[in-house]
Coordinates of C-alpha atoms and ligand atoms in Angstrom, one line a residue:
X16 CA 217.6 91.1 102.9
X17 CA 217.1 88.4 105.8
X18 CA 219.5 89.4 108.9
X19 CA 221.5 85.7 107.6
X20 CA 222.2 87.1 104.6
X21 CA 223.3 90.2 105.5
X22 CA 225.8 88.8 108.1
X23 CA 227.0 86.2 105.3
X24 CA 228.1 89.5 103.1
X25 CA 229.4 91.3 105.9
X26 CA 231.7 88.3 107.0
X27 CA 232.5 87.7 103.7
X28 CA 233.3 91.2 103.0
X29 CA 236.0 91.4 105.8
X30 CA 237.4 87.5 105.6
X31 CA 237.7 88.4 101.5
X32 CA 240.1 91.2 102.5
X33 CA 242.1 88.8 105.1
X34 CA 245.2 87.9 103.4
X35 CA 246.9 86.3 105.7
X36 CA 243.8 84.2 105.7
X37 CA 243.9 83.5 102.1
X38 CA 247.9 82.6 102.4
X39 CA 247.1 80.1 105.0
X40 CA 244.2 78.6 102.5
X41 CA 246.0 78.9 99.2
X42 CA 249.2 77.0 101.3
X43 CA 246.9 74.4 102.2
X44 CA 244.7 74.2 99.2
X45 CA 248.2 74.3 96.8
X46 CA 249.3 70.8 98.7
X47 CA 245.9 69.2 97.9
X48 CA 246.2 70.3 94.2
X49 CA 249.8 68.8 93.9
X50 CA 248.8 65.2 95.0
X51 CA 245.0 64.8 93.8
X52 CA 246.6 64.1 90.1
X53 CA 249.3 61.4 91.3
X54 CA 246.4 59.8 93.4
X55 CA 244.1 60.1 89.9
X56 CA 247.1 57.6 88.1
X57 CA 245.6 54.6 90.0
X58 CA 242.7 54.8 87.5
X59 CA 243.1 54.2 84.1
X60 CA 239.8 56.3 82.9
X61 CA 239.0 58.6 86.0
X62 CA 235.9 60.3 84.0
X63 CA 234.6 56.5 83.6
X64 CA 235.2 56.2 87.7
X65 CA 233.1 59.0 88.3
X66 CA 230.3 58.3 85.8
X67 CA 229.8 54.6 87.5
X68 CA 230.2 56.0 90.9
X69 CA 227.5 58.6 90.1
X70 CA 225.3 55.5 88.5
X71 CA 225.6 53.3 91.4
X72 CA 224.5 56.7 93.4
X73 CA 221.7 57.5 91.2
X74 CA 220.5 53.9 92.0
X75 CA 220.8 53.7 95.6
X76 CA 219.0 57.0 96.2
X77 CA 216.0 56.1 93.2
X78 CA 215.2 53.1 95.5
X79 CA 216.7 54.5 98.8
X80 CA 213.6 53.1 101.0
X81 CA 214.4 49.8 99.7
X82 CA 217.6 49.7 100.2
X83 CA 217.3 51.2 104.0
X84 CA 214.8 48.3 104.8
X85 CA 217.4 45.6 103.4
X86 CA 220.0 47.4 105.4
X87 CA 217.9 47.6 108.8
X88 CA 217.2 43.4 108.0
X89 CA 220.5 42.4 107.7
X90 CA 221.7 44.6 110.4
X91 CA 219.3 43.8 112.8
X92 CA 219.9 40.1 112.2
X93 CA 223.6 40.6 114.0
X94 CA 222.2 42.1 117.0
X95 CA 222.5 45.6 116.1
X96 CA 219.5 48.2 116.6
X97 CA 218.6 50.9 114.2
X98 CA 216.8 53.7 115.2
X99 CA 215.1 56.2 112.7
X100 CA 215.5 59.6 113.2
X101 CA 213.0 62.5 111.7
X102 CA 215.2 65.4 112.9
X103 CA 218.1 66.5 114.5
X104 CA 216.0 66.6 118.0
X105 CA 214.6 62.9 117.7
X106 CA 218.5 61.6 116.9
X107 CA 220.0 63.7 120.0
X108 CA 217.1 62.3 122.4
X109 CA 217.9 58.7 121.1
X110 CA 221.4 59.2 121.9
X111 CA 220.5 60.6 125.5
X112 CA 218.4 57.9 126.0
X113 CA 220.8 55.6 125.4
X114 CA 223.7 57.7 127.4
X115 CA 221.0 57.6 130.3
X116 CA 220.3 53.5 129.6
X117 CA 224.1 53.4 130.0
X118 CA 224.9 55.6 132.6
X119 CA 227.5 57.3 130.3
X120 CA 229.3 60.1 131.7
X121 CA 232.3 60.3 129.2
X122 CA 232.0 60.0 125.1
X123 CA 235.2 59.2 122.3
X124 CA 234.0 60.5 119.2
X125 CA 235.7 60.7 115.4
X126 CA 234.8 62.9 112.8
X127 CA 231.0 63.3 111.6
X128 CA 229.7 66.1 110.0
X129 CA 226.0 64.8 110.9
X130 CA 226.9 65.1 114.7
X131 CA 227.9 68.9 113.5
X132 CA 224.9 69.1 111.5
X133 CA 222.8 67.8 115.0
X134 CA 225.0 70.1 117.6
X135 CA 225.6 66.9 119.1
X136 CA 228.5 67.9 121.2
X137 CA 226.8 71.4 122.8
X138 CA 223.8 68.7 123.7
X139 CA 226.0 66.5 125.2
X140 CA 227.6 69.3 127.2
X141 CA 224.5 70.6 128.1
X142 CA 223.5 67.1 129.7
X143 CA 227.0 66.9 131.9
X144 CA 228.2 64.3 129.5
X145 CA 231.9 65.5 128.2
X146 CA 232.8 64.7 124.6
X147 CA 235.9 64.5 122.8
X148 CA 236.8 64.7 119.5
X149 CA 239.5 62.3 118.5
X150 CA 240.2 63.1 115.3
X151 CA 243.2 65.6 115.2
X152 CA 241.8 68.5 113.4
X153 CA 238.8 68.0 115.1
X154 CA 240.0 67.8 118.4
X155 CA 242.1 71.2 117.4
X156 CA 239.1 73.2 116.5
X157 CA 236.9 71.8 119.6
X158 CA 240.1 72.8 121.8
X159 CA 239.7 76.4 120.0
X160 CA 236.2 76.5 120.3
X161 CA 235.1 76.4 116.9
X162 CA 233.0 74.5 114.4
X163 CA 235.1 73.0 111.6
X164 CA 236.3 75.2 108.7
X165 CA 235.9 72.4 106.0
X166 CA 234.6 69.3 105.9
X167 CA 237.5 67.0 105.1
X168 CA 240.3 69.2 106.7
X169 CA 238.9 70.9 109.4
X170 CA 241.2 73.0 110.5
X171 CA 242.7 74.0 106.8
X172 CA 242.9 77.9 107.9
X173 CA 245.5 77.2 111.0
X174 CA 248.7 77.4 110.0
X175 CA 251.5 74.7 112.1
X176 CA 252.3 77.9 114.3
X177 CA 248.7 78.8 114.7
X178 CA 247.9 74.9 116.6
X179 CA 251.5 75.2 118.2
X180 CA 250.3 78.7 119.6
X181 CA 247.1 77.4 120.5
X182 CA 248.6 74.2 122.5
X183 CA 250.5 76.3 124.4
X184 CA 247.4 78.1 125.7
X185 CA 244.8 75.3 126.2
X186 CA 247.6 72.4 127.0
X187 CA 250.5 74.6 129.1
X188 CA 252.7 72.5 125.8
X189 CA 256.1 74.7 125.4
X190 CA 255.5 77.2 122.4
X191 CA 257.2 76.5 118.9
X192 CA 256.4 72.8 119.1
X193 CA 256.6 70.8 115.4
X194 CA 253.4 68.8 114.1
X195 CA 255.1 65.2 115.1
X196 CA 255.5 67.1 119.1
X197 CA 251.8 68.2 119.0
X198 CA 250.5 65.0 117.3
X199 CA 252.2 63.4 120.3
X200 CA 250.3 65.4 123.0
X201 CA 247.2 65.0 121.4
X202 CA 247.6 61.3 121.0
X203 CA 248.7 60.8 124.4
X204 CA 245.7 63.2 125.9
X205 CA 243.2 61.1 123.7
X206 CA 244.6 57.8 124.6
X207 CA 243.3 58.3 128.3
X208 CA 239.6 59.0 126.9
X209 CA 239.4 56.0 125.0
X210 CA 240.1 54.2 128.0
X211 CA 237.7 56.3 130.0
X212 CA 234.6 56.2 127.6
X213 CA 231.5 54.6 128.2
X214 CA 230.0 55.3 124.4
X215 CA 231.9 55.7 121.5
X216 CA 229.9 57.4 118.5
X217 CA 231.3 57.7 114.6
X218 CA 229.2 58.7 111.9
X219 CA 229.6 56.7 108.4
X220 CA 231.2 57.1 104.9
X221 CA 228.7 54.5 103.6
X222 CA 225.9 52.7 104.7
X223 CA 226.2 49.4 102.7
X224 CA 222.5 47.8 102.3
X225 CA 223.1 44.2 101.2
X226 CA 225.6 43.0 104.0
X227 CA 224.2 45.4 106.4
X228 CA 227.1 47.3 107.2
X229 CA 228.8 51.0 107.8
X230 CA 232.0 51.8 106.5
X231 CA 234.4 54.6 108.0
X232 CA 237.3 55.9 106.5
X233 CA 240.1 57.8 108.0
X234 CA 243.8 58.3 108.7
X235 CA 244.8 58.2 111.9
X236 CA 243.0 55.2 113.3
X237 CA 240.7 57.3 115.6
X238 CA 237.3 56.2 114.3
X239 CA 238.8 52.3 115.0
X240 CA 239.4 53.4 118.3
X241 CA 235.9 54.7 119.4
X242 CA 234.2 51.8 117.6
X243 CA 235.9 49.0 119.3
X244 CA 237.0 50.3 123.2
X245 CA 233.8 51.5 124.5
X246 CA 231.5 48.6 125.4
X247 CA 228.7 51.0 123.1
X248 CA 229.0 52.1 119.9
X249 CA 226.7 54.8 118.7
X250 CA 226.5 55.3 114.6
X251 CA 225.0 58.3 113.1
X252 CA 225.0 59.2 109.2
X253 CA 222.8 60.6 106.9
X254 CA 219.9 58.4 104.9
X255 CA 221.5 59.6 101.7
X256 CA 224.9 57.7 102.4
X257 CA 223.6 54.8 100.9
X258 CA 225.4 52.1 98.5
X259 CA 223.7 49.1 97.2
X260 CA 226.8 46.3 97.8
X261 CA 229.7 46.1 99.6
X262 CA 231.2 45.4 96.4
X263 CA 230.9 49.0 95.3
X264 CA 233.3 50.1 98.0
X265 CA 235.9 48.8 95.4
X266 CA 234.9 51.9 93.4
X267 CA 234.2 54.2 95.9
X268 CA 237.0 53.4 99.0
X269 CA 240.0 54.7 96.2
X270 CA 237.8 57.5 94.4
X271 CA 237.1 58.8 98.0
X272 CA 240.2 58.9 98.9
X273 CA 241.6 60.4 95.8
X274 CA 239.3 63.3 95.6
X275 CA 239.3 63.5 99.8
X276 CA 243.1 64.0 99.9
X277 CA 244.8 62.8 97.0
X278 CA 245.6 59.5 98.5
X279 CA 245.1 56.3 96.4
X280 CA 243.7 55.1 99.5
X281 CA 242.9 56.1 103.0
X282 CA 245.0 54.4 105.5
X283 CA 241.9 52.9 107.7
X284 CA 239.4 51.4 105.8
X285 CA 236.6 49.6 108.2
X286 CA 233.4 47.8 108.0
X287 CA 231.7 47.4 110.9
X288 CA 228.6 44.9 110.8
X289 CA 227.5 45.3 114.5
X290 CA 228.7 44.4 118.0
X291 CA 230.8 42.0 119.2
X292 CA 229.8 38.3 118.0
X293 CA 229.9 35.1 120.5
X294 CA 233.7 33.5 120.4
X295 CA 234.9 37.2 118.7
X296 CA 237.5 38.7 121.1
X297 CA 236.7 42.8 120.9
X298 CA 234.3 44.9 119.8
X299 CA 231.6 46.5 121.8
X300 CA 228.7 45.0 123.6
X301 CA 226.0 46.8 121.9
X302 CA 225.7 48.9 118.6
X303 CA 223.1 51.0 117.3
X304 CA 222.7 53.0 113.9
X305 CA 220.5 56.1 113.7
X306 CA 219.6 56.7 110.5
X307 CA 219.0 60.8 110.4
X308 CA 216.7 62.5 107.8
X309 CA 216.7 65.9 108.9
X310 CA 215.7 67.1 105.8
X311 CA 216.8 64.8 103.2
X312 CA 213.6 63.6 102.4
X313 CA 212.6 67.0 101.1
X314 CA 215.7 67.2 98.5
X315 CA 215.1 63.6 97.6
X316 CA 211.1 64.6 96.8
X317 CA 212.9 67.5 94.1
X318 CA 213.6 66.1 91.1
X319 CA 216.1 68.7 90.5
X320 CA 218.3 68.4 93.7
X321 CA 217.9 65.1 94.5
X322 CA 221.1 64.6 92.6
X323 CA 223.1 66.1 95.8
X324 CA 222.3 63.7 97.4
X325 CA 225.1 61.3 95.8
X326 CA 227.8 63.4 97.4
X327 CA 230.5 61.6 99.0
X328 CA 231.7 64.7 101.1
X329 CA 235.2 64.7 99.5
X330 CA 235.7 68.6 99.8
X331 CA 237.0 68.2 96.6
X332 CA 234.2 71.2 95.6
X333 CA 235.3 73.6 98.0
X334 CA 238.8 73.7 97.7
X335 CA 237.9 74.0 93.8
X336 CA 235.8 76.8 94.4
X337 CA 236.9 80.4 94.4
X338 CA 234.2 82.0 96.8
X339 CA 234.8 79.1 99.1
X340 CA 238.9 80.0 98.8
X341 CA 238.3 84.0 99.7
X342 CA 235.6 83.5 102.1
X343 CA 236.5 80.6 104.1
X344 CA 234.2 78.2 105.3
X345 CA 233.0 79.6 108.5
X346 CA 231.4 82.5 106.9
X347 CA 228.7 79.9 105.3
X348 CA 227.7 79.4 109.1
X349 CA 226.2 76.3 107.9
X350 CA 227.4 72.9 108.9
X351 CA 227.9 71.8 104.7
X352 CA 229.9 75.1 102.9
X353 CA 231.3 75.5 99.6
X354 CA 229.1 74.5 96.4
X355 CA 227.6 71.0 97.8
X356 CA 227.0 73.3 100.8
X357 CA 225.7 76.5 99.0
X358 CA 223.6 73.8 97.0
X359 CA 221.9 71.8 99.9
X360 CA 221.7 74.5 102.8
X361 CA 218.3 75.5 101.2
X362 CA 217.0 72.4 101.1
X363 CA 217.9 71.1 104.6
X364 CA 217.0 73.8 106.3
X365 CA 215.1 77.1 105.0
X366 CA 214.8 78.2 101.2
X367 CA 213.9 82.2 102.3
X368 CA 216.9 81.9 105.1
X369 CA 219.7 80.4 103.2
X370 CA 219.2 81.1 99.8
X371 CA 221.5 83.8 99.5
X372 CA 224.0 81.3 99.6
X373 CA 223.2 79.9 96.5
X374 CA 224.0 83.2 94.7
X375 CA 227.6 82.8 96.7
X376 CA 229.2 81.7 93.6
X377 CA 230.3 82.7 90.1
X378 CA 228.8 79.9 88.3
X379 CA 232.2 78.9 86.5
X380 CA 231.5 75.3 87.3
X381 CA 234.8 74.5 88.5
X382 CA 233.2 72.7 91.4
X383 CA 231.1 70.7 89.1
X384 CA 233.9 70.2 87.1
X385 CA 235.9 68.5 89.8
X386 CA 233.0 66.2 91.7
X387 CA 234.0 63.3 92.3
X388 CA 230.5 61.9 91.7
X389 CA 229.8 64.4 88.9
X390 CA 227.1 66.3 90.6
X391 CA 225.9 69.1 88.1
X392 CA 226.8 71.7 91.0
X393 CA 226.7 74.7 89.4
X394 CA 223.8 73.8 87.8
X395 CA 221.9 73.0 90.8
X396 CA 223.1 76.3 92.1
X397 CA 221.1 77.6 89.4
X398 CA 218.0 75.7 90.5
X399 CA 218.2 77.3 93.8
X400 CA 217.9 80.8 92.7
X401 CA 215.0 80.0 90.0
X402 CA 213.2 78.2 93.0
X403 CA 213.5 80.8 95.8
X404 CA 212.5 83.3 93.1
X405 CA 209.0 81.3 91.9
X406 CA 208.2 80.5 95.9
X407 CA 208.2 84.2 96.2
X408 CA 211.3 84.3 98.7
X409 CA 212.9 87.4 97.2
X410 CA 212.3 91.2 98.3
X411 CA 210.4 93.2 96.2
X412 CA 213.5 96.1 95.4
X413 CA 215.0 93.0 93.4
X414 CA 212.0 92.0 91.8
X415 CA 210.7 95.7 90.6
X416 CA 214.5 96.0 90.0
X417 CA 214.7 92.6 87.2
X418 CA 211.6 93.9 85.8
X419 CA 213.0 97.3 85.0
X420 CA 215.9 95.4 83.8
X421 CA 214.7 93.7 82.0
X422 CA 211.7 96.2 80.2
X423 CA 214.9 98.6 79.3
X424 CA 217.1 95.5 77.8
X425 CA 214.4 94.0 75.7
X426 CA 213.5 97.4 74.1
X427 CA 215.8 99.3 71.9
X428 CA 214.2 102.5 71.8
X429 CA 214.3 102.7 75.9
X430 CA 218.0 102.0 75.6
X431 CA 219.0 104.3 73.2
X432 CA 217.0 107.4 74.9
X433 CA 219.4 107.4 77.6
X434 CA 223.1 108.8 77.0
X435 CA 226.0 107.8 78.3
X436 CA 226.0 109.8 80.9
X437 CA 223.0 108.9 82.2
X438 CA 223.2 105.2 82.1
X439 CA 226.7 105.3 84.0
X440 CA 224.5 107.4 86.9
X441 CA 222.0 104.6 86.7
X442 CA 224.2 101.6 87.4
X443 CA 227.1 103.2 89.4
X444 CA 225.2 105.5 92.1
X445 CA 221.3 104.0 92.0
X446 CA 222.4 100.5 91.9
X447 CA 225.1 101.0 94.3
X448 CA 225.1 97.4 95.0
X449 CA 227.1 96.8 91.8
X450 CA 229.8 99.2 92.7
X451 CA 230.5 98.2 96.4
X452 CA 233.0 95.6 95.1
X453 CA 233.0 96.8 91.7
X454 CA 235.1 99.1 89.4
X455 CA 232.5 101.4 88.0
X456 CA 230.8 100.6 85.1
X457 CA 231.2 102.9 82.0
X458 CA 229.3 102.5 79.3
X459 CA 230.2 103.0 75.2
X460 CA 229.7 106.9 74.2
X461 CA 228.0 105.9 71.4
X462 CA 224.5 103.6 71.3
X463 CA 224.7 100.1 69.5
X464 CA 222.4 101.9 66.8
X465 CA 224.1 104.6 66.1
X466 CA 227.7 102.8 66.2
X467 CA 226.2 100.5 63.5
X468 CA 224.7 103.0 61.3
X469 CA 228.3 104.6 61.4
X470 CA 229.9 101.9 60.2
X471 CA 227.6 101.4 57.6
X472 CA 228.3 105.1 56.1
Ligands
SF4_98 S1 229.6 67.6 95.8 FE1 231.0 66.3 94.7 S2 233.0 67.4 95.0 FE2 231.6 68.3 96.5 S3 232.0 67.2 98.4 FE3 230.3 66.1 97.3 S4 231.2 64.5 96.1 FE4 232.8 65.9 96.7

C-alpha cells in the first residue's frame, strides 16, 4: 500500500468516527438539499438541461484545440495576452514574472481551485508577495490555515461559532459575534487590500471561445472587485473550461447556479473580454489569461475519462456522495475531492499514487445521478480501478488474493470442500481487511449443493 493511501484510510478512519464533524456536514449539506429542488423549478425539463449542457461539453472538449486558438484570436485582438501553461511550475513563473514586471508587492484574489491546484498562494508567500483571499469562505480557511474543505463551500465543516471562535483569535473580534458582525469585519479588512493591490488574479467559470471572453460567477462581488481595482488582472483556469459561444452561458449561468447552490442564479454574473478599452472609464490596464494544462491533456488523450473533463465544478457530486459526507474533504488531500475528484486525481497527477481514491466509494451512483452535466461518475470510477490494475499499479497480496478468489468462486467442488467453519476463519481472521470495519461475515451452515439437493428430497 503506497504511504498516500495508507494515510487516506487512516484519516478517514478517525474523521468517519467524528460526529460532531458529520453534524456540522449533514447541517450544511441538509440546507443545500432543501433549495436545489426550488432552484430546479426554473427549468421545465431539467434532465433535457443537463443532456444539452453535457452536448455542448462533449463538443467543446472533441475540438478543444480549436476552440482555444479561436479564443486566444479574439482575445488577443482586445489587447489581452494569453500565456500557455504546461504545468503548475510554468503558470507560477508566468505569474512571478509578471509580479516582478510589475513590481507587485500586494495581490486581491477570489476563489480558484486552479490557483489551489498550483499552490499559488504558498509561492507567492514564498516570494514576499502577500495574498489575500477575498472570497469569504476562502479568506476564512486562509485565516485558519487550511486548504478548502469543498470546492463550492469552502469552509462547509465550520460551524457559525467555529468562524466566530476563530475571529476572535486571528482578528482580536469580540467572541459570540453573528455571520452579518463577521461578514462586516471581513468586508471591511478586504476593502483596504483592494485598494492596496497591485495585481488582482481570478480563475474562470468558462472560457468562452467565439467572443474571446472569461466568465466568473459568484456571490458576493469579490471576483468584480479584484478584476476591476488593480491596474493588472491576472486569469487562471483550466483548458477544459471551455464553451463554444457566449450564447451557451444562457444554459449554463442558471444550471450552475442551481446545482452550485440551489440558486436560480448566482448574484454576480461577469464577462470579462480584456483590459480597459480607450474612452472606457475602469477596468485594469493590462490583462492576461494563462491557460493551465497541468495534466488535462493526459485525461483528454483517454477515451474513457475524457468525459470529466465537462465538469462545471458544482459540488453538486460531493455533497451527494456518502464517503465524501463521512470523510470530509480534506482527507482526499487533493485539491478536487469527492467523485469528480476521486475520478480525476489519477489522471492529473499519479495513477500508482492516487488510485486508492478511486476505490473511495460505494459505486451507488448517486454522484452520477445528480451531475449537473451527466458525467457517468461512478462509471468512470470504475475505469480507474480496471486501469491501475492492467498498468500493473496494484501490490501483489491483492492480486494473488483476486486470483484465489476468484479460482475458489468459479469452482464448485473447491467451495463445497470447505465447511462453514472454515470459510468464516478464511474471511474474518485471514482477510482481516474485511472485518476492520465490518461485522463478521458468517456464512450458511449448509453448502448451496447440499441445500438444493434438500429441497429436492
Ligand atoms: S462532476 Fe458533475 S456534479 Fe461533480 S462537480 Fe462536476 S459537474 Fe458538478
Amino acid at each position: 500500500m503506497s504511504d498516500g493511501a495508507a494515510s487516506f484510510i487512516a484519516k478517514s478512519v478517525v474523521k468517519a468516527a467524528d460526529l460532531d464533524h458529520r453534524r456540522k456536514i449533514n447541517f450544511n449539506i441538509s440546507k443545500y438539499n432543501a433549495v436545489v429542488p426550488q432552484g430546479k423549478e426554473q427549468f421545465e425539463n431539467v434532465n433535457l438541461v443537463r443532456e444539452r449542457a453535457k452536448n455542448i461539453k462533449w463538443r467543446a472538449i472533441e475540438t478543444l484545440d480549436k476552440q482555444l486558438e479561436n479564443f486566444e484570436a479574439a482575445f488577443t485582438k482586445r489587447g489581452g495576452k494569453v500565456i500557455w501553461a504546461e504545468d503548475a511550475q510554468q503558470a507560477l513563473n508566468e505569474v512571478l514574472a509578471i509580479c516582478k514586471e510589475k513590481n507587485c508587492r500586494s495581490i486581491v484574489k477570489s476563489k480558484s481551485m486552479v490557483t489551489e491546484e498550483i499552490g499559488l498562494n504558498e509561492f507567492l508567500e514564498h516570494h514576499q508577495i502577500e495574498s489575500v483571499e477575498t472570497d469569504l469562505g476562502e479568506y476564512i480557511q486562509q485565516l485558519d490555515g487550511e486548504a478548502p474543505y469543498h470546492i463550492v463551500t469552502p469552509a462547509m465543516h465550520k460551524s457559525k461559532e467555529d468562524v466566530a471562535e476563530l475571529f476572535h483569535e486571528k482578528l482580536n473580534t469580540p467572541r459570540h459575534l453573528t455571520p452579518e458582525e463577521l461578514t462586516l469585519v471581513a468586508r471591511d479588512q478586504l476593502r483596504q487590500k483592494y485598494v492596496k493591490a497591485e495585481i488582482g488574479i481570478t480563475g474562470a467559470n468558462f472560457i468562452i471561445s467565439d467572443v474571446g471572453a472569461i466568465a466568473v460567477t459568484e456571490n458576493e462581488g469579490n471576483a468584480r472587485l479584484s478584476c476591476a481595482f488593480p491596474k493588472t488582472h491576472i486569469v487562471i483556469v483550466g483548458i477544459e473550461k471551455m464553451i463554444p459561444s457566449l450564447t451557451d452561458l444562457s444554459l449554463f449561468w442558471p444550471l450552475l447556479a442551481t446545482y452550485g447552490t440551489g440558486q436560480r442564479i448566482t448574484v454576480y454574473n461577469t464577462i470579462v473580454s480584456g483590459a480597459r478599452q480607450a474612452g472606457e472609464p475602469d477596468g485594469p490596464e493590462d490583462m492576461y489569461v494563462i491557460l493551465l494544462d497541468n495534466g488535462r491533456t493526459n485525461i483528454l488523450a483517454n477515451q474513457k475519462a475524457r468525459e470529466s473533463l465537462y465538469c462545471i465544478r458544482c459540488g453538486a457530486c460531493l455533497n451527494a456522495c456518502p464517503v465524501y459526507k463521512n470523510i470530509g474533504g480534506h482527507t482526499y488531500t487533493a485539491t478536487y475531492s469527492g467523485p469528480i475528484g476521486a475520478v480525476i486525481t489519477p489522471h492529473l497527477k499519479k495513477m500508482d499514487e492516487w488510485r486508492h481514491l478511486s476505490y473511495a466509494s460505494s459505486l451507488c451512483g448517486n454522484c452520477t445521478e445528480v451531475c449537473a452535466v451527466k458525467i457517468n461518475l461512478h462509471e468512470l470510477l470504475l475505469e480507474n480501478r480496471y486501469e491501475a490494475v492492467e498498468s500493473g499499479a496494484t501490490e501483489w497480496s491483492e492480486k494473488i488474493a483476486w486470483k484465489a478468489w476468484k479460482r475458489a468462486s468459479l469452482s464448485r467442488g473447491l467451495m463445497n470442500m470447505a465447511n462453514q467453519k472454515m470459510k468464516n476463519w478464511v474471511v474474518n481472521k485471514v482477510f482481516k481487511g474485511w472485518t476492520a470495519h465490518r461485522a463478521d461475515l458468517n456464512f450458511a451452515e449448509k453448502t448451496f449443493n447440499q441445500m438444493w439437493k434438500d429441497r429436492k428430497r
